[in-house]
PDB file of C-alpha atoms in Angstrom:
ATOM      1  CA  UNK A  79       8.958 -56.236  -2.279  1.00 40.00           C
ATOM      2  CA  UNK A  80      12.450 -56.881  -0.994  1.00 44.00           C
ATOM      3  CA  UNK A  81      12.709 -55.904   2.664  1.00 46.00           C
ATOM      4  CA  UNK A  82      15.721 -54.068   4.025  1.00 51.00           C
ATOM      5  CA  UNK A  83      17.464 -54.569   7.332  1.00 53.00           C
ATOM      6  CA  UNK A  84      18.259 -51.208   8.935  1.00 57.00           C
ATOM      7  CA  UNK A  85      21.731 -50.084   9.890  1.00 61.00           C
ATOM      8  CA  UNK A  86      20.672 -49.981  13.543  1.00 70.00           C
ATOM      9  CA  UNK A  87      19.796 -53.688  13.429  1.00 72.00           C
ATOM     10  CA  UNK A  88      23.062 -54.590  11.744  1.00 71.00           C
ATOM     11  CA  UNK A  89      24.933 -52.554  14.368  1.00 74.00           C
ATOM     12  CA  UNK A  90      23.028 -54.228  17.221  1.00 78.00           C
ATOM     13  CA  UNK A  91      23.750 -57.695  15.819  1.00 77.00           C
ATOM     14  CA  UNK A  92      27.434 -56.825  15.322  1.00 78.00           C
ATOM     15  CA  UNK A  93      27.797 -55.594  18.920  1.00 81.00           C
ATOM     16  CA  UNK A  94      26.039 -58.709  20.233  1.00 81.00           C
ATOM     17  CA  UNK A  95      28.420 -60.935  18.268  1.00 79.00           C
ATOM     18  CA  UNK A  96      31.483 -59.063  19.496  1.00 83.00           C
ATOM     19  CA  UNK A  97      30.217 -59.463  23.066  1.00 84.00           C
ATOM     20  CA  UNK A  98      29.590 -63.192  22.558  1.00 81.00           C
ATOM     21  CA  UNK A  99      33.061 -63.612  21.033  1.00 84.00           C
ATOM     22  CA  UNK A 100      34.842 -61.996  23.996  1.00 87.00           C
ATOM     23  CA  UNK A 101      32.793 -63.938  26.566  1.00 86.00           C
ATOM     24  CA  UNK A 102      33.283 -67.282  24.773  1.00 83.00           C
ATOM     25  CA  UNK A 103      37.029 -66.820  24.251  1.00 87.00           C
ATOM     26  CA  UNK A 104      37.479 -66.139  27.967  1.00 88.00           C
ATOM     27  CA  UNK A 105      35.114 -68.984  28.884  1.00 85.00           C
ATOM     28  CA  UNK A 106      36.736 -71.383  26.426  1.00 82.00           C
ATOM     29  CA  UNK A 107      40.242 -70.698  27.741  1.00 85.00           C
ATOM     30  CA  UNK A 108      39.163 -71.041  31.368  1.00 85.00           C
ATOM     31  CA  UNK A 109      37.069 -74.164  30.832  1.00 82.00           C
ATOM     32  CA  UNK A 110      39.347 -75.828  28.261  1.00 80.00           C
ATOM     33  CA  UNK A 111      36.399 -76.346  25.874  1.00 78.00           C
ATOM     34  CA  UNK A 112      37.294 -76.522  22.173  1.00 75.00           C
ATOM     35  CA  UNK A 113      33.588 -76.372  21.301  1.00 74.00           C
ATOM     36  CA  UNK A 114      33.316 -73.062  23.136  1.00 77.00           C
ATOM     37  CA  UNK A 115      36.455 -71.646  21.513  1.00 77.00           C
ATOM     38  CA  UNK A 116      35.308 -72.804  18.076  1.00 73.00           C
ATOM     39  CA  UNK A 117      31.989 -71.068  18.671  1.00 73.00           C
ATOM     40  CA  UNK A 118      33.910 -67.929  19.640  1.00 78.00           C
ATOM     41  CA  UNK A 119      35.886 -67.928  16.379  1.00 72.00           C
ATOM     42  CA  UNK A 120      32.677 -68.606  14.524  1.00 69.00           C
ATOM     43  CA  UNK A 121      31.135 -65.538  16.162  1.00 73.00           C
ATOM     44  CA  UNK A 122      34.202 -63.495  15.271  1.00 74.00           C
ATOM     45  CA  UNK A 123      33.627 -64.477  11.639  1.00 68.00           C
ATOM     46  CA  UNK A 124      29.990 -63.533  12.041  1.00 70.00           C
ATOM     47  CA  UNK A 125      30.916 -60.016  13.106  1.00 74.00           C
ATOM     48  CA  UNK A 126      32.892 -59.623   9.882  1.00 73.00           C
ATOM     49  CA  UNK A 127      30.095 -61.127   7.784  1.00 70.00           C
ATOM     50  CA  UNK A 128      27.446 -58.863   9.338  1.00 73.00           C
ATOM     51  CA  UNK A 129      29.500 -55.747   8.571  1.00 76.00           C
ATOM     52  CA  UNK A 130      30.144 -57.013   5.036  1.00 74.00           C
ATOM     53  CA  UNK A 131      26.448 -57.796   4.602  1.00 70.00           C
ATOM     54  CA  UNK A 132      25.427 -54.303   5.680  1.00 74.00           C
ATOM     55  CA  UNK A 133      27.931 -52.597   3.358  1.00 78.00           C
ATOM     56  CA  UNK A 134      26.769 -54.792   0.467  1.00 74.00           C
ATOM     57  CA  UNK A 135      23.105 -54.013   1.182  1.00 70.00           C
ATOM     58  CA  UNK A 136      23.797 -50.273   1.150  1.00 75.00           C
ATOM     59  CA  UNK A 137      25.820 -50.568  -2.048  1.00 79.00           C
ATOM     60  CA  UNK A 138      23.173 -52.771  -3.664  1.00 72.00           C
ATOM     61  CA  UNK A 139      20.547 -50.081  -3.075  1.00 74.00           C
ATOM     62  CA  UNK A 140      22.366 -47.514  -5.214  1.00 80.00           C
ATOM     63  CA  UNK A 141      20.655 -46.593  -8.471  1.00 80.00           C
ATOM     64  CA  UNK A 142      21.900 -47.334 -11.988  1.00 80.00           C
ATOM     65  CA  UNK A 143      24.439 -45.011 -13.620  1.00 81.00           C
ATOM     66  CA  UNK A 144      26.734 -44.801 -16.640  1.00 82.00           C
ATOM     67  CA  UNK A 145      29.287 -47.152 -15.112  1.00 83.00           C
ATOM     68  CA  UNK A 146      26.779 -49.658 -13.661  1.00 81.00           C
ATOM     69  CA  UNK A 147      23.770 -49.688 -15.989  1.00 77.00           C
ATOM     70  CA  UNK A 148      22.177 -52.552 -14.024  1.00 78.00           C
ATOM     71  CA  UNK A 149      22.973 -50.970 -10.677  1.00 79.00           C
ATOM     72  CA  UNK A 150      24.947 -52.528  -7.806  1.00 81.00           C
ATOM     73  CA  UNK A 151      22.682 -55.414  -6.793  1.00 78.00           C
ATOM     74  CA  UNK A 152      25.434 -57.950  -7.479  1.00 82.00           C
ATOM     75  CA  UNK A 153      27.277 -56.551  -4.437  1.00 82.00           C
ATOM     76  CA  UNK A 154      24.846 -58.451  -2.195  1.00 78.00           C
ATOM     77  CA  UNK A 155      25.400 -61.658  -4.176  1.00 84.00           C
ATOM     78  CA  UNK A 156      29.182 -61.280  -3.799  1.00 86.00           C
ATOM     79  CA  UNK A 157      28.695 -60.679  -0.077  1.00 81.00           C
ATOM     80  CA  UNK A 158      26.500 -63.786   0.246  1.00 80.00           C
ATOM     81  CA  UNK A 159      29.122 -65.867  -1.577  1.00 87.00           C
ATOM     82  CA  UNK A 160      31.956 -64.496   0.578  1.00 86.00           C
ATOM     83  CA  UNK A 161      30.036 -65.117   3.795  1.00 79.00           C
ATOM     84  CA  UNK A 162      29.082 -68.658   2.782  1.00 83.00           C
ATOM     85  CA  UNK A 163      32.649 -69.517   1.743  1.00 88.00           C
ATOM     86  CA  UNK A 164      33.817 -68.174   5.099  1.00 83.00           C
ATOM     87  CA  UNK A 165      31.325 -70.483   6.826  1.00 79.00           C
ATOM     88  CA  UNK A 166      32.715 -73.423   4.870  1.00 87.00           C
ATOM     89  CA  UNK A 167      36.318 -72.544   5.749  1.00 86.00           C
ATOM     90  CA  UNK A 168      35.370 -72.223   9.429  1.00 80.00           C
ATOM     91  CA  UNK A 169      33.624 -75.618   9.304  1.00 82.00           C
ATOM     92  CA  UNK A 170      36.685 -77.326   7.783  1.00 88.00           C
ATOM     93  CA  UNK A 171      38.985 -75.670  10.345  1.00 82.00           C
ATOM     94  CA  UNK A 172      36.778 -76.757  13.249  1.00 80.00           C
ATOM     95  CA  UNK A 173      36.664 -80.356  12.030  1.00 86.00           C
ATOM     96  CA  UNK A 174      40.469 -80.427  11.786  1.00 85.00           C
ATOM     97  CA  UNK A 175      40.879 -79.026  15.297  1.00 79.00           C
ATOM     98  CA  UNK A 176      38.303 -81.431  16.724  1.00 81.00           C
ATOM     99  CA  UNK A 177      40.023 -84.449  15.156  1.00 87.00           C
ATOM    100  CA  UNK A 178      43.311 -83.387  16.758  1.00 82.00           C
ATOM    101  CA  UNK A 179      41.565 -82.952  20.113  1.00 78.00           C
ATOM    102  CA  UNK A 180      40.083 -86.466  19.852  1.00 80.00           C
ATOM    103  CA  UNK A 181      43.643 -87.788  19.842  1.00 77.00           C
ATOM    104  CA  UNK A 182      44.645 -85.595  22.791  1.00 75.00           C
ATOM    105  CA  UNK A 183      41.573 -85.149  25.016  1.00 71.00           C
ATOM    106  CA  UNK A 184      41.635 -82.538  27.770  1.00 70.00           C
ATOM    107  CA  UNK A 185      39.651 -82.082  30.975  1.00 74.00           C
ATOM    108  CA  UNK A 186      36.685 -79.727  30.500  1.00 77.00           C
ATOM    109  CA  UNK A 187      35.034 -77.534  33.136  1.00 80.00           C
ATOM    110  CA  UNK A 188      31.473 -78.436  32.217  1.00 80.00           C
ATOM    111  CA  UNK A 189      29.705 -75.934  34.494  1.00 84.00           C
ATOM    112  CA  UNK A 190      31.627 -72.919  33.209  1.00 85.00           C
ATOM    113  CA  UNK A 191      31.155 -74.190  29.673  1.00 82.00           C
ATOM    114  CA  UNK A 192      27.397 -74.417  30.329  1.00 84.00           C
ATOM    115  CA  UNK A 193      27.076 -70.886  31.739  1.00 86.00           C
ATOM    116  CA  UNK A 194      28.960 -69.275  28.858  1.00 85.00           C
ATOM    117  CA  UNK A 195      27.018 -71.289  26.273  1.00 83.00           C
ATOM    118  CA  UNK A 196      23.678 -70.156  27.736  1.00 87.00           C
ATOM    119  CA  UNK A 197      24.797 -66.509  27.485  1.00 85.00           C
ATOM    120  CA  UNK A 198      25.846 -67.139  23.870  1.00 82.00           C
ATOM    121  CA  UNK A 199      22.542 -68.809  23.034  1.00 84.00           C
ATOM    122  CA  UNK A 200      20.461 -65.896  24.355  1.00 86.00           C
ATOM    123  CA  UNK A 201      22.550 -63.354  22.429  1.00 82.00           C
ATOM    124  CA  UNK A 202      22.378 -65.431  19.233  1.00 79.00           C
ATOM    125  CA  UNK A 203      18.607 -65.734  19.460  1.00 82.00           C
ATOM    126  CA  UNK A 204      18.377 -61.960  19.858  1.00 82.00           C
ATOM    127  CA  UNK A 205      20.591 -61.475  16.772  1.00 78.00           C
ATOM    128  CA  UNK A 206      18.586 -63.989  14.735  1.00 77.00           C
ATOM    129  CA  UNK A 207      15.341 -62.226  15.644  1.00 78.00           C
ATOM    130  CA  UNK A 208      16.764 -58.911  14.392  1.00 75.00           C
ATOM    131  CA  UNK A 209      17.754 -60.415  11.022  1.00 72.00           C
ATOM    132  CA  UNK A 210      14.817 -62.786  10.505  1.00 71.00           C
ATOM    133  CA  UNK A 211      12.544 -60.374   8.641  1.00 65.00           C
ATOM    134  CA  UNK A 212      14.991 -59.938   5.753  1.00 58.00           C
ATOM    135  CA  UNK A 213      16.281 -63.508   5.525  1.00 57.00           C
ATOM    136  CA  UNK A 214      13.537 -64.678   3.131  1.00 62.00           C
ATOM    137  CA  UNK A 215      14.074 -61.989   0.491  1.00 61.00           C
ATOM    138  CA  UNK A 216      17.835 -61.532   0.261  1.00 64.00           C
ATOM    139  CA  UNK A 217      20.602 -64.103  -0.159  1.00 66.00           C
ATOM    140  CA  UNK A 218      22.941 -61.610   1.454  1.00 64.00           C
ATOM    141  CA  UNK A 219      20.833 -61.266   4.619  1.00 68.00           C
ATOM    142  CA  UNK A 220      20.067 -64.996   4.535  1.00 71.00           C
ATOM    143  CA  UNK A 221      23.793 -65.826   4.567  1.00 69.00           C
ATOM    144  CA  UNK A 222      24.310 -63.472   7.527  1.00 69.00           C
ATOM    145  CA  UNK A 223      21.210 -64.863   9.254  1.00 74.00           C
ATOM    146  CA  UNK A 224      22.511 -68.420   8.811  1.00 73.00           C
ATOM    147  CA  UNK A 225      25.801 -67.381  10.411  1.00 69.00           C
ATOM    148  CA  UNK A 226      23.891 -66.275  13.494  1.00 75.00           C
ATOM    149  CA  UNK A 227      21.496 -69.221  13.450  1.00 75.00           C
ATOM    150  CA  UNK A 228      24.338 -71.727  13.184  1.00 72.00           C
ATOM    151  CA  UNK A 229      25.894 -70.043  16.211  1.00 73.00           C
ATOM    152  CA  UNK A 230      22.642 -70.524  18.113  1.00 77.00           C
ATOM    153  CA  UNK A 231      22.620 -74.207  17.187  1.00 74.00           C
ATOM    154  CA  UNK A 232      26.235 -74.620  18.220  1.00 73.00           C
ATOM    155  CA  UNK A 233      25.391 -72.955  21.540  1.00 77.00           C
ATOM    156  CA  UNK A 234      22.631 -75.538  22.048  1.00 81.00           C
ATOM    157  CA  UNK A 235      25.138 -78.311  21.344  1.00 77.00           C
ATOM    158  CA  UNK A 236      27.628 -76.767  23.768  1.00 78.00           C
ATOM    159  CA  UNK A 237      24.898 -76.447  26.429  1.00 84.00           C
ATOM    160  CA  UNK A 238      24.043 -80.145  26.073  1.00 84.00           C
ATOM    161  CA  UNK A 239      27.727 -80.975  26.308  1.00 81.00           C
ATOM    162  CA  UNK A 240      28.146 -78.705  29.320  1.00 81.00           C
ATOM    163  CA  UNK A 241      25.264 -80.386  31.146  1.00 87.00           C
ATOM    164  CA  UNK A 242      26.720 -83.857  30.513  1.00 86.00           C
ATOM    165  CA  UNK A 243      30.281 -82.822  31.380  1.00 81.00           C
ATOM    166  CA  UNK A 244      29.075 -81.249  34.625  1.00 81.00           C
ATOM    167  CA  UNK A 245      28.235 -84.733  35.886  1.00 84.00           C
ATOM    168  CA  UNK A 246      30.329 -87.149  33.799  1.00 82.00           C
ATOM    169  CA  UNK A 247      33.894 -86.835  32.498  1.00 80.00           C
ATOM    170  CA  UNK A 248      33.627 -87.731  28.793  1.00 81.00           C
ATOM    171  CA  UNK A 249      36.779 -86.344  27.100  1.00 77.00           C
ATOM    172  CA  UNK A 250      35.656 -87.143  23.546  1.00 82.00           C
ATOM    173  CA  UNK A 251      32.272 -85.386  23.843  1.00 81.00           C
ATOM    174  CA  UNK A 252      33.559 -81.827  23.382  1.00 77.00           C
ATOM    175  CA  UNK A 253      35.391 -82.467  20.055  1.00 81.00           C
ATOM    176  CA  UNK A 254      32.518 -84.657  18.870  1.00 84.00           C
ATOM    177  CA  UNK A 255      30.084 -81.779  19.425  1.00 80.00           C
ATOM    178  CA  UNK A 256      32.471 -79.510  17.546  1.00 79.00           C
ATOM    179  CA  UNK A 257      32.459 -81.847  14.527  1.00 85.00           C
ATOM    180  CA  UNK A 258      28.654 -82.027  14.596  1.00 82.00           C
ATOM    181  CA  UNK A 259      28.318 -78.237  14.630  1.00 76.00           C
ATOM    182  CA  UNK A 260      30.910 -77.861  11.851  1.00 80.00           C
ATOM    183  CA  UNK A 261      29.102 -80.360   9.605  1.00 85.00           C
ATOM    184  CA  UNK A 262      25.855 -78.439  10.111  1.00 78.00           C
ATOM    185  CA  UNK A 263      27.551 -75.128   9.268  1.00 76.00           C
ATOM    186  CA  UNK A 264      28.944 -76.559   6.028  1.00 82.00           C
ATOM    187  CA  UNK A 265      25.616 -78.163   5.131  1.00 83.00           C
ATOM    188  CA  UNK A 266      23.811 -74.818   5.475  1.00 77.00           C
ATOM    189  CA  UNK A 267      26.455 -72.896   3.498  1.00 81.00           C
ATOM    190  CA  UNK A 268      26.612 -75.130   0.402  1.00 88.00           C
ATOM    191  CA  UNK A 269      23.155 -74.276  -1.078  1.00 86.00           C
ATOM    192  CA  UNK A 270      23.877 -70.540  -0.837  1.00 83.00           C
ATOM    193  CA  UNK A 271      27.284 -71.028  -2.486  1.00 89.00           C
ATOM    194  CA  UNK A 272      25.621 -72.990  -5.290  1.00 90.00           C
ATOM    195  CA  UNK A 273      22.896 -70.392  -5.858  1.00 87.00           C
ATOM    196  CA  UNK A 274      25.224 -67.382  -5.793  1.00 89.00           C
ATOM    197  CA  UNK A 275      27.629 -69.036  -8.263  1.00 91.00           C
ATOM    198  CA  UNK A 276      24.716 -69.746 -10.622  1.00 90.00           C
ATOM    199  CA  UNK A 277      23.709 -66.085 -10.493  1.00 88.00           C
ATOM    200  CA  UNK A 278      27.274 -64.852 -11.030  1.00 88.00           C
ATOM    201  CA  UNK A 279      27.680 -67.284 -13.953  1.00 89.00           C
ATOM    202  CA  UNK A 280      24.464 -65.809 -15.436  1.00 86.00           C
ATOM    203  CA  UNK A 281      22.781 -69.197 -15.439  1.00 87.00           C
ATOM    204  CA  UNK A 282      19.186 -69.223 -16.651  1.00 87.00           C
ATOM    205  CA  UNK A 283      16.494 -68.707 -14.001  1.00 89.00           C
ATOM    206  CA  UNK A 284      13.872 -71.384 -13.460  1.00 89.00           C
ATOM    207  CA  UNK A 285      11.396 -70.392 -16.191  1.00 91.00           C
ATOM    208  CA  UNK A 286       9.101 -72.478 -18.407  1.00 93.00           C
ATOM    209  CA  UNK A 287      10.528 -71.364 -21.751  1.00 93.00           C
ATOM    210  CA  UNK A 288       8.199 -73.547 -23.811  1.00 92.00           C
ATOM    211  CA  UNK A 289       5.203 -71.979 -22.061  1.00 95.00           C
ATOM    212  CA  UNK A 290       6.664 -68.503 -22.543  1.00 95.00           C
ATOM    213  CA  UNK A 291       7.054 -69.205 -26.271  1.00 93.00           C
ATOM    214  CA  UNK A 292       3.454 -70.413 -26.486  1.00 94.00           C
ATOM    215  CA  UNK A 293       2.152 -67.358 -24.616  1.00 95.00           C
ATOM    216  CA  UNK A 294       4.098 -64.899 -26.755  1.00 94.00           C
ATOM    217  CA  UNK A 295       3.099 -66.545 -30.030  1.00 94.00           C
ATOM    218  CA  UNK A 296      -0.525 -66.256 -28.889  1.00 94.00           C
ATOM    219  CA  UNK A 297      -0.182 -62.452 -29.110  1.00 94.00           C
ATOM    220  CA  UNK A 298      -1.735 -61.216 -32.335  1.00 93.00           C
ATOM    221  CA  UNK A 299       0.981 -60.369 -34.863  1.00 92.00           C
ATOM    222  CA  UNK A 300       3.711 -62.554 -33.285  1.00 93.00           C
ATOM    223  CA  UNK A 301       4.683 -65.528 -35.466  1.00 92.00           C
ATOM    224  CA  UNK A 302       7.775 -66.900 -33.738  1.00 92.00           C
ATOM    225  CA  UNK A 303      10.227 -66.385 -30.867  1.00 93.00           C
ATOM    226  CA  UNK A 304      13.986 -66.904 -31.017  1.00 92.00           C
ATOM    227  CA  UNK A 305      17.340 -65.660 -29.671  1.00 90.00           C
ATOM    228  CA  UNK A 306      16.124 -65.806 -26.065  1.00 92.00           C
ATOM    229  CA  UNK A 307      18.413 -64.831 -23.179  1.00 93.00           C
ATOM    230  CA  UNK A 308      17.474 -64.868 -19.495  1.00 93.00           C
ATOM    231  CA  UNK A 309      19.647 -64.326 -16.435  1.00 91.00           C
ATOM    232  CA  UNK A 310      19.477 -62.865 -12.928  1.00 89.00           C
ATOM    233  CA  UNK A 311      21.054 -59.772 -11.406  1.00 86.00           C
ATOM    234  CA  UNK A 312      20.271 -61.121  -7.955  1.00 81.00           C
ATOM    235  CA  UNK A 313      17.825 -63.677  -6.549  1.00 78.00           C
ATOM    236  CA  UNK A 314      14.862 -61.318  -7.118  1.00 79.00           C
ATOM    237  CA  UNK A 315      15.507 -59.608 -10.455  1.00 85.00           C
ATOM    238  CA  UNK A 316      15.227 -61.535 -13.749  1.00 91.00           C
ATOM    239  CA  UNK A 317      16.485 -60.029 -17.018  1.00 92.00           C
ATOM    240  CA  UNK A 318      14.931 -61.282 -20.279  1.00 94.00           C
ATOM    241  CA  UNK A 319      15.558 -60.533 -23.954  1.00 93.00           C
ATOM    242  CA  UNK A 320      14.112 -62.098 -27.102  1.00 93.00           C
ATOM    243  CA  UNK A 321      13.639 -61.567 -30.806  1.00 94.00           C
ATOM    244  CA  UNK A 322      10.103 -61.797 -32.185  1.00 93.00           C
ATOM    245  CA  UNK A 323       9.186 -62.563 -35.781  1.00 93.00           C
ATOM    246  CA  UNK A 324       6.168 -60.379 -36.418  1.00 92.00           C
ATOM    247  CA  UNK A 325       3.884 -59.462 -39.310  1.00 91.00           C
ATOM    248  CA  UNK A 326       5.065 -56.610 -41.507  1.00 90.00           C
ATOM    249  CA  UNK A 327       3.589 -53.884 -39.330  1.00 89.00           C
ATOM    250  CA  UNK A 328       4.003 -50.182 -38.689  1.00 90.00           C
ATOM    251  CA  UNK A 329       6.160 -49.182 -35.748  1.00 88.00           C
ATOM    252  CA  UNK A 330       3.141 -47.919 -33.794  1.00 89.00           C
ATOM    253  CA  UNK A 331       1.511 -51.352 -34.205  1.00 91.00           C
ATOM    254  CA  UNK A 332       4.688 -53.113 -33.079  1.00 92.00           C
ATOM    255  CA  UNK A 333       4.684 -50.993 -29.922  1.00 92.00           C
ATOM    256  CA  UNK A 334       1.255 -52.376 -29.075  1.00 93.00           C
ATOM    257  CA  UNK A 335       2.687 -55.899 -29.378  1.00 94.00           C
ATOM    258  CA  UNK A 336       5.571 -54.892 -27.110  1.00 94.00           C
ATOM    259  CA  UNK A 337       3.109 -53.694 -24.455  1.00 94.00           C
ATOM    260  CA  UNK A 338       1.212 -57.014 -24.525  1.00 95.00           C
ATOM    261  CA  UNK A 339       4.417 -59.061 -24.420  1.00 95.00           C
ATOM    262  CA  UNK A 340       5.827 -57.042 -21.527  1.00 95.00           C
ATOM    263  CA  UNK A 341       2.580 -57.402 -19.588  1.00 95.00           C
ATOM    264  CA  UNK A 342       2.670 -61.204 -19.972  1.00 95.00           C
ATOM    265  CA  UNK A 343       6.317 -61.463 -18.939  1.00 95.00           C
ATOM    266  CA  UNK A 344       6.002 -59.119 -15.958  1.00 94.00           C
ATOM    267  CA  UNK A 345       2.709 -60.344 -14.527  1.00 94.00           C
ATOM    268  CA  UNK A 346       2.889 -64.064 -15.292  1.00 94.00           C
ATOM    269  CA  UNK A 347       6.624 -64.743 -15.081  1.00 94.00           C
ATOM    270  CA  UNK A 348       7.735 -61.920 -12.725  1.00 92.00           C
ATOM    271  CA  UNK A 349      10.448 -60.657 -15.078  1.00 94.00           C
ATOM    272  CA  UNK A 350      11.551 -57.145 -14.157  1.00 90.00           C
ATOM    273  CA  UNK A 351      13.666 -56.049 -17.147  1.00 91.00           C
ATOM    274  CA  UNK A 352      12.570 -56.931 -20.697  1.00 93.00           C
ATOM    275  CA  UNK A 353      14.239 -56.200 -24.035  1.00 93.00           C
ATOM    276  CA  UNK A 354      12.373 -57.174 -27.207  1.00 93.00           C
ATOM    277  CA  UNK A 355      13.570 -56.935 -30.815  1.00 92.00           C
ATOM    278  CA  UNK A 356      10.944 -57.211 -33.546  1.00 92.00           C
ATOM    279  CA  UNK A 357      11.882 -58.742 -36.915  1.00 91.00           C
ATOM    280  CA  UNK A 358       9.872 -59.703 -39.971  1.00 89.00           C
ATOM    281  CA  UNK A 359      11.680 -62.684 -41.529  1.00 82.00           C
ATOM    282  CA  UNK A 360      15.198 -62.235 -40.164  1.00 84.00           C
ATOM    283  CA  UNK A 361      16.252 -65.003 -37.774  1.00 77.00           C
ATOM    284  CA  UNK A 362      13.440 -67.418 -38.593  1.00 75.00           C
ATOM    285  CA  UNK A 363      15.945 -70.259 -38.893  1.00 75.00           C
ATOM    286  CA  UNK A 364      17.375 -69.586 -35.440  1.00 79.00           C
ATOM    287  CA  UNK A 365      16.452 -71.709 -32.443  1.00 79.00           C
ATOM    288  CA  UNK A 366      14.960 -70.461 -29.202  1.00 80.00           C
ATOM    289  CA  UNK A 367      18.382 -70.059 -27.560  1.00 79.00           C
ATOM    290  CA  UNK A 368      20.267 -69.144 -30.738  1.00 68.00           C
ATOM    291  CA  UNK A 369      21.967 -72.533 -31.097  1.00 55.00           C
ATOM    292  CA  UNK A 370      23.153 -72.883 -34.716  1.00 51.00           C
ATOM    293  CA  UNK A 371      20.768 -75.094 -36.693  1.00 46.00           C
ATOM    294  CA  UNK A 372      23.436 -77.675 -37.653  1.00 45.00           C
ATOM    295  CA  UNK A 373      24.557 -77.956 -34.038  1.00 48.00           C
ATOM    296  CA  UNK A 374      20.950 -78.280 -32.885  1.00 47.00           C
ATOM    297  CA  UNK A 375      20.393 -81.153 -35.349  1.00 47.00           C
ATOM    298  CA  UNK A 376      23.442 -82.911 -33.853  1.00 45.00           C
ATOM    299  CA  UNK A 377      22.043 -82.416 -30.318  1.00 45.00           C
ATOM    300  CA  UNK A 378      18.647 -83.766 -31.395  1.00 49.00           C
ATOM    301  CA  UNK A 379      20.271 -86.796 -33.071  1.00 51.00           C
ATOM    302  CA  UNK A 380      22.241 -87.597 -29.894  1.00 51.00           C
ATOM    303  CA  UNK A 381      19.111 -87.294 -27.778  1.00 49.00           C
ATOM    304  CA  UNK A 382      17.245 -89.601 -30.165  1.00 50.00           C
ATOM    305  CA  UNK A 383      19.921 -92.319 -30.045  1.00 50.00           C
ATOM    306  CA  UNK A 384      19.953 -92.370 -26.191  1.00 48.00           C
TER     307      UNK A 384
END
């Protein structure tokens, strides 16, 4: 079952991020650390993403209605995509700023940088702990959780830099740390962007369609399967529809076949919404995914010549 993060937790994480942002902006300006300022702007973005994530989670929990017959679960996917794109934009911005700083290095107050970074790290760990329970079940919460976790990592990098700069003046270290953190942020955001786009484009979920066909044809009275469609509302809800060529049966007998088919698809393949259309001979010439026969022959010929 998909776990929910409560509004109190989202509020607590938001307040923590606002606090970190204010502290790091002041600390970054006083110490001259770009890494600290970049972390502050990152935290500012996190505050926005956490609020967006909470609103999307509440909206996604609304039930189906006449206007949204599949409900509002896509709101969380849109939120995850927005948050991940924001992470990517922040990463690109930080890299650009760090490159400019490499050409014009400034003196950094390493001790002040270290103190502020430690405060940021503790607050980020607290935020991550509050969001951790829902990060495995929701792309929306996962995107928000990664925002916070990337902040914690950047705080670790800033702490290491602060320790070094407290004893040795290395002007290029601060922007170099910034680039490293930015690359990590982008690296973590890309998989979520890819997955959310696949869901929004209604790409097929990772199902063994040949095995599904075999299992359904094993049901007594089912002779063939065609016109299959499968897509995802969010990362946890798969929608499936198919046409079945069946024996010439009474409607009450077809309903028994439907029950067996639905049981297989729900229990074995974890499909939550199933639409089945029974046919006797209609559609027998169609392929599994409704590709026209002539076109399918052309695809098969190309595959054979490779």
